Every structure is written in structure tokens, then in C-alpha cells.
PDB file of C-alpha atoms in Angstrom:
ATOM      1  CA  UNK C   1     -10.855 -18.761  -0.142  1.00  0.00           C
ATOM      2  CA  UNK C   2      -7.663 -17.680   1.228  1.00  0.00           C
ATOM      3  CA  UNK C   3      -7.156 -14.158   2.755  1.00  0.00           C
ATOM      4  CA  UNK C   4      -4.315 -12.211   3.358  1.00  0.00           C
ATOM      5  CA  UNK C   5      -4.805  -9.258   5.789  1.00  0.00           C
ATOM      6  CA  UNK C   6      -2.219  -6.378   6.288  1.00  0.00           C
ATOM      7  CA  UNK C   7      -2.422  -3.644   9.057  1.00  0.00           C
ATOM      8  CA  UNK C   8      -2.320  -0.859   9.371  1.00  0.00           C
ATOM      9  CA  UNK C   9      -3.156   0.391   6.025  1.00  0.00           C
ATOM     10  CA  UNK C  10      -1.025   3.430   6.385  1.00  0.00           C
ATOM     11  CA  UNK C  11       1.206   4.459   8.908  1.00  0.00           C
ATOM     12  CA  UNK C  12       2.757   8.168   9.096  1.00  0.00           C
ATOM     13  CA  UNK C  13       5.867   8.169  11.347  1.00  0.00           C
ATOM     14  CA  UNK C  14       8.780  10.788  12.420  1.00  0.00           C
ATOM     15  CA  UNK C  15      12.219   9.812  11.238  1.00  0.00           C
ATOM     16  CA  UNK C  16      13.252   7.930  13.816  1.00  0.00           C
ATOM     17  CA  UNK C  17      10.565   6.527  15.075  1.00  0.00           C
ATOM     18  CA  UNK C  18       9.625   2.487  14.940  1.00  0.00           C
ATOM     19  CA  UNK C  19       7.233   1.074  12.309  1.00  0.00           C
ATOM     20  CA  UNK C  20       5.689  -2.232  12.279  1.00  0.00           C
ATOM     21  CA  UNK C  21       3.526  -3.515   9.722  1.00  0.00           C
ATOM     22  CA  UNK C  22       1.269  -7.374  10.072  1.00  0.00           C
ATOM     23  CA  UNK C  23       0.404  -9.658   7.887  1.00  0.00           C
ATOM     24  CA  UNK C  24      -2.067 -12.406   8.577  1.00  0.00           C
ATOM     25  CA  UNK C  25      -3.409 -15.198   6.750  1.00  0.00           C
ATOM     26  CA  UNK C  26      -6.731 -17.509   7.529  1.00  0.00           C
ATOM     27  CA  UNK C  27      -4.722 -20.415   6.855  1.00  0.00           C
ATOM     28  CA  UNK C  28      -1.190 -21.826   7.685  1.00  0.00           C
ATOM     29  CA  UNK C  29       1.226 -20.839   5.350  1.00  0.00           C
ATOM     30  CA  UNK C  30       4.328 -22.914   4.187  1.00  0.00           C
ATOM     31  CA  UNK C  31       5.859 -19.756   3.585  1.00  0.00           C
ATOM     32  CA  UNK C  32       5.798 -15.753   3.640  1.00  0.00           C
ATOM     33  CA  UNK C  33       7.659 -13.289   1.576  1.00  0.00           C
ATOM     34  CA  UNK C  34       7.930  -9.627   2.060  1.00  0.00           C
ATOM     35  CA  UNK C  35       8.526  -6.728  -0.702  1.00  0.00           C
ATOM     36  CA  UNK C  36       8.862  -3.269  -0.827  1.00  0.00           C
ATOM     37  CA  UNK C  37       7.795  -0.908  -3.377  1.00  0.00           C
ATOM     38  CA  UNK C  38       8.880   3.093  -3.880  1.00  0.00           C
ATOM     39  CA  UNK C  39       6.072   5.205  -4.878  1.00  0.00           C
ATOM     40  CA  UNK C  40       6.437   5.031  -8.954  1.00  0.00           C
ATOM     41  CA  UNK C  41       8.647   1.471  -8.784  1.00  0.00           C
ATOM     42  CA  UNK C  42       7.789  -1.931  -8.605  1.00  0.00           C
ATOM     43  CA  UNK C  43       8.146  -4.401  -5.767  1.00  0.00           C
ATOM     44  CA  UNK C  44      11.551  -5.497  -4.986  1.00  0.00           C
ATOM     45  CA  UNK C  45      11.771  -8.395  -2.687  1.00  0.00           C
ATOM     46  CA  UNK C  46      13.069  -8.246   1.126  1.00  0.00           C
ATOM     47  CA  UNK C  47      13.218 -11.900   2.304  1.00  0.00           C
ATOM     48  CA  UNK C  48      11.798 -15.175   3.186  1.00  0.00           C
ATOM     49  CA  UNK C  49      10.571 -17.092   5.992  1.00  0.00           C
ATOM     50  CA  UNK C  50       9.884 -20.372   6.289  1.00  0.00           C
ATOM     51  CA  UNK C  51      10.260 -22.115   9.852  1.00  0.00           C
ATOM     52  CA  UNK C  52       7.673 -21.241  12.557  1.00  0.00           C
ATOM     53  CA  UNK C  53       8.997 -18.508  14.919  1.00  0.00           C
ATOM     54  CA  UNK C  54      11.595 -18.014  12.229  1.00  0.00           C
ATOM     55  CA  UNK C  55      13.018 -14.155  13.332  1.00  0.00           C
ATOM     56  CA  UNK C  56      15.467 -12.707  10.385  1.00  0.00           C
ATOM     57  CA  UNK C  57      17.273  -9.099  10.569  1.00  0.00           C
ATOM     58  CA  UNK C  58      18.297  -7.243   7.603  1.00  0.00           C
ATOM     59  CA  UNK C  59      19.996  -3.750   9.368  1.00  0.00           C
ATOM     60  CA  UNK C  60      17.074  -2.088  11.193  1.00  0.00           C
ATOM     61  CA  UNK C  61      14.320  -4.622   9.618  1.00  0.00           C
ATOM     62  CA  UNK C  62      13.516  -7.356  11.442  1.00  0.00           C
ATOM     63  CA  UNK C  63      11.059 -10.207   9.755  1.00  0.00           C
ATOM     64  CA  UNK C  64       8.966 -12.380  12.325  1.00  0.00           C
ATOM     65  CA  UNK C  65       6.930 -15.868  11.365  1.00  0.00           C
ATOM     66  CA  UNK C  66       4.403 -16.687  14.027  1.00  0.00           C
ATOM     67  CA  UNK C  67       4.854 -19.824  15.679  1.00  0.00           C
ATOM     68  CA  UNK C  68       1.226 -20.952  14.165  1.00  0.00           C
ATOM     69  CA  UNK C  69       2.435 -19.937  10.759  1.00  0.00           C
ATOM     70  CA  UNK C  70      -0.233 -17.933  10.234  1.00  0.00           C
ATOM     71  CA  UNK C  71       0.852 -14.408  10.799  1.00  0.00           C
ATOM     72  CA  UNK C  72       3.924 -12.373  10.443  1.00  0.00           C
ATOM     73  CA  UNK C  73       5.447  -8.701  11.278  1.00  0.00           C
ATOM     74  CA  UNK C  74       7.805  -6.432   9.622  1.00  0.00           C
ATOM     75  CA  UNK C  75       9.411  -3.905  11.988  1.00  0.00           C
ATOM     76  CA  UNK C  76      11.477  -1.119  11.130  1.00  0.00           C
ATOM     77  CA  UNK C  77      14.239   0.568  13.512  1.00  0.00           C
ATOM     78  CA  UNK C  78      14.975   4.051  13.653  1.00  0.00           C
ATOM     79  CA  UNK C  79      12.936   4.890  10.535  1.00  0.00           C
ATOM     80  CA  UNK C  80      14.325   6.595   7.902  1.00  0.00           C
ATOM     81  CA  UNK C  81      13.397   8.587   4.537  1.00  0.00           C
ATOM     82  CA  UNK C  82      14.605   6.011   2.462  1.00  0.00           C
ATOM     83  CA  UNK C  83      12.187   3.441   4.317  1.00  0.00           C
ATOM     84  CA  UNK C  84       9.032   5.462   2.626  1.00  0.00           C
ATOM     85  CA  UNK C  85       7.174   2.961   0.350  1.00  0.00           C
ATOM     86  CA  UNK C  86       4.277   0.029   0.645  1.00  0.00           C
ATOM     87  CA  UNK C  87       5.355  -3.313   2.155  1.00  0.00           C
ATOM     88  CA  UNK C  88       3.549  -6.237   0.997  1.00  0.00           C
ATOM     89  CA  UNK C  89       4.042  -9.719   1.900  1.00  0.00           C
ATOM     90  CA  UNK C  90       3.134 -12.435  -0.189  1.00  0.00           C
ATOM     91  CA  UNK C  91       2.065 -15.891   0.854  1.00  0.00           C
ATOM     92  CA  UNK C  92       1.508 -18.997  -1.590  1.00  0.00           C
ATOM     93  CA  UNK C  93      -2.155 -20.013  -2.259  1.00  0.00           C
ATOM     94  CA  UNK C  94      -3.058 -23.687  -3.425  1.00  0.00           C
ATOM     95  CA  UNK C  95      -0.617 -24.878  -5.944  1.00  0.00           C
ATOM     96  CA  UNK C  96      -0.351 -22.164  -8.858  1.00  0.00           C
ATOM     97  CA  UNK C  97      -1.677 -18.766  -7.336  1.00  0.00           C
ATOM     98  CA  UNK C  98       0.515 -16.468  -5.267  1.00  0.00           C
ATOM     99  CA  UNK C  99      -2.137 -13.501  -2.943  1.00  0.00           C
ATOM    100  CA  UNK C 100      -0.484 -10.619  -1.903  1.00  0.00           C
ATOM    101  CA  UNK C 101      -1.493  -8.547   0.814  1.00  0.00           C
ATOM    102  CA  UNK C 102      -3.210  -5.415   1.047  1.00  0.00           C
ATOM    103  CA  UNK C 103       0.003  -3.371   1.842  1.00  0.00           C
ATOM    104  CA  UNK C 104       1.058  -0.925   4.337  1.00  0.00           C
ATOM    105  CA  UNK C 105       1.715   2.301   2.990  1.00  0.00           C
ATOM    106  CA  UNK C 106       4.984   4.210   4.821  1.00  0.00           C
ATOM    107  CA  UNK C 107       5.409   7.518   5.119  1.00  0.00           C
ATOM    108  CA  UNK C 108       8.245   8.952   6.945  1.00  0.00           C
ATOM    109  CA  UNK C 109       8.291  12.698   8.290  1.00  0.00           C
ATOM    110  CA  UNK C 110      11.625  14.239   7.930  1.00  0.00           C
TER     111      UNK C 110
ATOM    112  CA  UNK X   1      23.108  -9.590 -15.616  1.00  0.00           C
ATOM    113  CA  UNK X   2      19.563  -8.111 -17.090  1.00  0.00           C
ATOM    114  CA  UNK X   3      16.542  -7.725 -15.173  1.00  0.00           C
ATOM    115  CA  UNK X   4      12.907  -8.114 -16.200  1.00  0.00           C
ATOM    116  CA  UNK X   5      11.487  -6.234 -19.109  1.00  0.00           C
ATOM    117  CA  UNK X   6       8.278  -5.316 -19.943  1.00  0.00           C
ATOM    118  CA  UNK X   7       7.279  -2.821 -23.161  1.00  0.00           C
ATOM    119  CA  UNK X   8       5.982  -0.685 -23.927  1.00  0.00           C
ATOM    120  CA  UNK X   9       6.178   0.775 -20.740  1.00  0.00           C
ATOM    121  CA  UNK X  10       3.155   2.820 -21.336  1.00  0.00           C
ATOM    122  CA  UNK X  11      -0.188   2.463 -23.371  1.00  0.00           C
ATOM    123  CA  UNK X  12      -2.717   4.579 -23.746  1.00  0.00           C
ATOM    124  CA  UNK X  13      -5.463   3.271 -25.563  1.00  0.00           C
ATOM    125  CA  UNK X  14      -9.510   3.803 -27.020  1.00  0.00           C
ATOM    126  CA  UNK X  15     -11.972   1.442 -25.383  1.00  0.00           C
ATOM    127  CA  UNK X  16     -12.460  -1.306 -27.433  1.00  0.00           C
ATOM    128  CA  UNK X  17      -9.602  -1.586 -28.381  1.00  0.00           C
ATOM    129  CA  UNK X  18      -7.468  -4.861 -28.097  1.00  0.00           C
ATOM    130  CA  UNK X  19      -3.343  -4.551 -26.895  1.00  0.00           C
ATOM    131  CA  UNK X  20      -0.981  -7.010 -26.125  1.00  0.00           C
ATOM    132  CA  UNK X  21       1.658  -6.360 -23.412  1.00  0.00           C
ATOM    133  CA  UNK X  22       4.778  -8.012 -23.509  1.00  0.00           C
ATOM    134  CA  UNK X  23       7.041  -9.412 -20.695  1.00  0.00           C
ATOM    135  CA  UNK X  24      10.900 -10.610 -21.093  1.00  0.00           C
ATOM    136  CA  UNK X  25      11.789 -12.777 -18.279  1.00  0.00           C
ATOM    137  CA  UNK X  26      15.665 -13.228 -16.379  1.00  0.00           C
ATOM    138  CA  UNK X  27      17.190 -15.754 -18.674  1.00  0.00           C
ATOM    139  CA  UNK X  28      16.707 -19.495 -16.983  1.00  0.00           C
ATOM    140  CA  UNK X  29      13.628 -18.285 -14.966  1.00  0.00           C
ATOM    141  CA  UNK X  30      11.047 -21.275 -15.442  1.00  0.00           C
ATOM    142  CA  UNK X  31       8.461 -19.185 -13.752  1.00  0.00           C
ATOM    143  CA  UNK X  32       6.149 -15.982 -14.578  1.00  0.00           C
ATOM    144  CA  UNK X  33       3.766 -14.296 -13.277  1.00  0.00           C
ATOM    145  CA  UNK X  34       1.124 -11.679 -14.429  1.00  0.00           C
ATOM    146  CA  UNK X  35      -0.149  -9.481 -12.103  1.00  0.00           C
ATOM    147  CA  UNK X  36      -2.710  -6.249 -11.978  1.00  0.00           C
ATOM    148  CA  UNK X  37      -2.284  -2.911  -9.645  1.00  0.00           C
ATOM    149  CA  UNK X  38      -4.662  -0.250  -9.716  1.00  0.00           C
ATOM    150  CA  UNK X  39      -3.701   3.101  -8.782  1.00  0.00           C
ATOM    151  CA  UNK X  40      -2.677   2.918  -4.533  1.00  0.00           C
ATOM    152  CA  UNK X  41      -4.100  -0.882  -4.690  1.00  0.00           C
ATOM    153  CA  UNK X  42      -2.657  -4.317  -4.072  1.00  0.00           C
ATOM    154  CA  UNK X  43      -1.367  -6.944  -6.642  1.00  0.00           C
ATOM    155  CA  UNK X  44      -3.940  -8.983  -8.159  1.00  0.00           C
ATOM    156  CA  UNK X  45      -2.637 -12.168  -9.214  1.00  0.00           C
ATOM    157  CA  UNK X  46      -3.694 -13.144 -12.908  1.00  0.00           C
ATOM    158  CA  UNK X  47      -1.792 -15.984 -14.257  1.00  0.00           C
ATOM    159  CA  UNK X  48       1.133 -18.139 -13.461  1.00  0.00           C
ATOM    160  CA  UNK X  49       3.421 -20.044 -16.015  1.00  0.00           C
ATOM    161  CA  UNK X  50       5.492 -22.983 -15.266  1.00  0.00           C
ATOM    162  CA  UNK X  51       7.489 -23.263 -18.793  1.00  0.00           C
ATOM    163  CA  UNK X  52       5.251 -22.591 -21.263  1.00  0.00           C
ATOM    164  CA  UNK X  53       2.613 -24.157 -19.801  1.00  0.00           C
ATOM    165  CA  UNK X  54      -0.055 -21.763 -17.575  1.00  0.00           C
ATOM    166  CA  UNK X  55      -1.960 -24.571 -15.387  1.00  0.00           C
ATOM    167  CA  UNK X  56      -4.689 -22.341 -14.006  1.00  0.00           C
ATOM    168  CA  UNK X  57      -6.324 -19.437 -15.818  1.00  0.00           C
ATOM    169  CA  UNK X  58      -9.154 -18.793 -13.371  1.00  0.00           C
ATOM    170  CA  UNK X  59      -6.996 -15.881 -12.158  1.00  0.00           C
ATOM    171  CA  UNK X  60      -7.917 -13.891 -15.648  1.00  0.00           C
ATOM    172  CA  UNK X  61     -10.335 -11.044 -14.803  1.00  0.00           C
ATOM    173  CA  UNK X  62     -12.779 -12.049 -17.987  1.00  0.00           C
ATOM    174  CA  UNK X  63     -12.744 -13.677 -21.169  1.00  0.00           C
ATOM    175  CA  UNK X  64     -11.152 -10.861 -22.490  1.00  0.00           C
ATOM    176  CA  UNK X  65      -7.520 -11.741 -20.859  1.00  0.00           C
ATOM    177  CA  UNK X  66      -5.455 -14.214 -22.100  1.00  0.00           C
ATOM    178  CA  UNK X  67      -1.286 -14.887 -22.464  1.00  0.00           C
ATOM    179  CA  UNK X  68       0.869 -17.128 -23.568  1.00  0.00           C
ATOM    180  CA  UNK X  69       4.883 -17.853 -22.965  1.00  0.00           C
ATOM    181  CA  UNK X  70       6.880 -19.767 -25.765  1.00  0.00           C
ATOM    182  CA  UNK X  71      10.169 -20.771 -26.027  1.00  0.00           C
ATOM    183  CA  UNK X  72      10.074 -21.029 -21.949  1.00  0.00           C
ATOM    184  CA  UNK X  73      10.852 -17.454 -22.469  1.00  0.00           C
ATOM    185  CA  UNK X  74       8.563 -14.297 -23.674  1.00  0.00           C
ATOM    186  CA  UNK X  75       5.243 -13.706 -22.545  1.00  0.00           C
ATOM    187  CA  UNK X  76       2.473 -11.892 -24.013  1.00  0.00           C
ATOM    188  CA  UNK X  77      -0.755 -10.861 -22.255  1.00  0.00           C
ATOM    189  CA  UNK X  78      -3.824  -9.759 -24.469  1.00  0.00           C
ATOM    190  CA  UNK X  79      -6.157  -7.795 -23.710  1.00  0.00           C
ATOM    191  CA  UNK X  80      -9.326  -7.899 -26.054  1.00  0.00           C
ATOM    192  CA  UNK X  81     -11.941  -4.752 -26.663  1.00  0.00           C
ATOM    193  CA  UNK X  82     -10.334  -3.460 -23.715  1.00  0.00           C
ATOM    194  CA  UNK X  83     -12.799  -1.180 -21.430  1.00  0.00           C
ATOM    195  CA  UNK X  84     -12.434   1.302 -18.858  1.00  0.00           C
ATOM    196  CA  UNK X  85     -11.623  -0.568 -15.490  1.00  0.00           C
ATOM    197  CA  UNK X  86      -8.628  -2.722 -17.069  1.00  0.00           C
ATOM    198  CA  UNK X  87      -6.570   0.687 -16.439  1.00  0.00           C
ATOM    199  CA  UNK X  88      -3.721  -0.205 -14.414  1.00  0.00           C
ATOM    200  CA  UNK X  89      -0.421  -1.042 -14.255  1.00  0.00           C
ATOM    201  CA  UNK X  90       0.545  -4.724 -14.921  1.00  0.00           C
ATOM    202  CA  UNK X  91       3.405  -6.414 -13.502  1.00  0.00           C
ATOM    203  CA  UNK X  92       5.470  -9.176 -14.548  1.00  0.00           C
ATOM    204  CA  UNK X  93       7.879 -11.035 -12.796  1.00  0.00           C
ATOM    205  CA  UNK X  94       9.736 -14.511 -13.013  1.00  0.00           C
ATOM    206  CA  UNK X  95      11.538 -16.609 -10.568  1.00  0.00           C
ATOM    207  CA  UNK X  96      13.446 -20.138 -11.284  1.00  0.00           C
ATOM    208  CA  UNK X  97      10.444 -21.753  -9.544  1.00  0.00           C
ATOM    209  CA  UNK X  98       7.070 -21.257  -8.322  1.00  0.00           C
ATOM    210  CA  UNK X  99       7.193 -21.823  -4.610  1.00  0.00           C
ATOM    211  CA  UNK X 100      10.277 -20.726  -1.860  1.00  0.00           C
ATOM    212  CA  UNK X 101      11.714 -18.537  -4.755  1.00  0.00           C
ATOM    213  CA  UNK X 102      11.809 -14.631  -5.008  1.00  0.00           C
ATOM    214  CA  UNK X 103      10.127 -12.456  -7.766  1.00  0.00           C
ATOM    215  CA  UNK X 104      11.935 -10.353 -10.027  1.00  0.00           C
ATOM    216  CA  UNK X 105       9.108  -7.616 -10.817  1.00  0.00           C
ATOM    217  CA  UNK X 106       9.597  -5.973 -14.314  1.00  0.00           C
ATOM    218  CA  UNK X 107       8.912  -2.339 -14.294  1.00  0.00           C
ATOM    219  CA  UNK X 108       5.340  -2.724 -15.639  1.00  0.00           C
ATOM    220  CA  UNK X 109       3.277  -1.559 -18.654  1.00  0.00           C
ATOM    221  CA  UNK X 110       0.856   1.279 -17.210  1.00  0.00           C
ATOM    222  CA  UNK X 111      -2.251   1.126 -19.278  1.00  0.00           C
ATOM    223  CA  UNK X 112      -4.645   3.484 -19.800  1.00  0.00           C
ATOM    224  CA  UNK X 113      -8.262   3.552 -21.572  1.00  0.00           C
ATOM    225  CA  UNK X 114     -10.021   6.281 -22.852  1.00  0.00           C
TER     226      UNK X 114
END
């Protein structure tokens, strides 16, 4: 079946350093989203990509879709307290399943 | 406008035991989604309704699971002589479609057998 791969599994930075997270899937994907969730919360969703090579920027997050579609990155600029949480991204699998991936867990050192 | 709801928002229950967690979509959301996360874990996907209709159940852990959605709107999950390892949280979330639209995550039901 489909897998979904994140690394790393954690990642401990200073404020202010970079953070990058990867997804990667054994198949091509149509499409990849990306949440966050706050320790205690639930995810909340970040964005969408869809084209291959597709490169989106949200403030200091910038979303990346391999040209293969088969892989995508989350980095982080300047990292900040607020960043701390677990990004996921989520890719669609067959018709009615959604996988998530295994997460990277942020922590940010103040 | 209002978000997802999900109650109770905590259940603490005796092995055996059967509950039934419930899940209020965003109005006009023709898609929800049950999911499973164990403490510092993943989602686990579990079932998937388009409408009322759920066309793939394989996602439910064991016999034990089921849910339904009426109306297009509520959805119940049930959870029958419930054992030790279905403690988790459990997520819903709807969207107004099932692929290329975002999830609205509810702020789960954390259950807990004893």
C-alpha cells in the first residue's frame, strides 16, 4: 500500500534558526496538504499544493512539491516560539482514504 | 461562522463498555472524516463520508467500530465492548469535498479505558 514518510521525526532548534521538515510518498501524488498541530490542539491546515515544482510562501514558511510529485518540504525561516508544534502533511490515497504522515515534532529553544 | 464540534470532549470509560462519540460538521460540508491519534502518534484514518453515505469501511480498526452520518449532517462513531488500546483521541473533521479541499479538525473526544 501507500506510504507516507516524514523526516526528521523531531527536530530541536534555537529561535532563530531554520527548520525543514520532508514528506515523501512511494507513489505520485495528485496533491499534498500540510497541517500544524499545538501540543493539546488539533491540526489546523497550512496549504495546498498541487502542480509539480509548485513553491508557495506563507511569511517565513515556504511549501515545496517535487517536480516528480512524490515528495515535498516545509521550511521554516527564522524560527520562532510560536512555530513549536507537529507538522503533518497529508496526501490522498485511492479514492476514499486520506494517510497522513508520521509528523515532525518542533521544538523551539527560546 | 461555527467550527467543528465534537462531544463530549472527554470519556473515560470501563472496558467493555460500548460509547458513541459524536461529531457536528461546518454547515454545507458534504465530507467527514474519522480519524484516531494515540498519545505523540500520527492520524489514523478510519472512515470517510461523502453525504451520508461512507463508501469504504475497511479503514475501521475491528468489528467493533462503526458510524453513521444522517441528514448529510451529524455523525456518530460507536465503539462496542470497548478495550484497552482504543484509548485515544479521535478526530473529526469535514470539508465541502473529499479531494483538493482542506479539513476542518474538531477538537476531538479523548477517550480513555480502564
Amino acid at each position: 500500500g501507500q506510504q507516507v514518510m516524514q523526516i526528521p521525526q523531531y527536530q530541536h532548534v534555537q529561535e532563530g534558526e531554520d527548520f525543514t521538515t520532508y514528506c515523501n510518498s512511494s507513489t505520485t501524488l495528485s496533491n499534498i496538504q500540510w497541517y500544524k498541530q499545538r501540543p493539546g490542539g488539533h491540526p489546523v491546515f497550512l496549504i495546498q499544493l498541487v502542480k509539480s515544482g509548485e513553491v508557495k510562501k506563507q511569511k517565513r514558511l515556504t511549501f515545496q512539491f517535487g517536480e516528480a510529485k512524490k515528495n515535498s518540504s516545509l521550511h521554516i525561516t527564522a524560527t520562532q516560539t510560536t512555530d513549536v508544534g507537529t507538522y503533518f502533511c497529508a496526501v490522498a490515497s485511492g479514492t476514499y482514504k486520506y494517510i497522513f504522515g508520521t509528523g515532525t515534532r518542533l521544538k523551539v529553544l527560546a | 461562522g461555527a467550527g467543528v464540534s465534537q462531544s463530549p470532549s472527554n470519556k473515560v470509560t470501563e472496558k467493555g463498555k460500548d460509547v458513541e462519540l459524536r461529531c457536528d460538521p461546518i454547515s454545507g460540508h458534504t465530507a467527514l472524516y474519522w480519524y484516531r491519534q494515540s498519545l505523540g502518534q500520527g492520524l489514523e484514518f478510519l472512515i470517510y463520508f461523502q453525504g451520508n453515505s461512507a463508501p469504504d469501511k475497511s479503514g475501521l480498526p475491528s468489528d467493533r467500530f462503526s458510524a453513521e452520518r444522517t441528514g448529510g449532517s451529524v455523525s456518530t462513531l460507536t465503539i462496542q465492548r470497548t478495550q484497552q488500546e482504543d484509548s485515544a483521541v479521535y478526530l473529526c473533521a469535514s470539508s465541502l469535498g473529499m479531494f483538493g479541499y482542506e479539513q476542518y479538525f474538531g477538537p476531538g473526544t479523548r477517550l480513555t479505558v480502564t
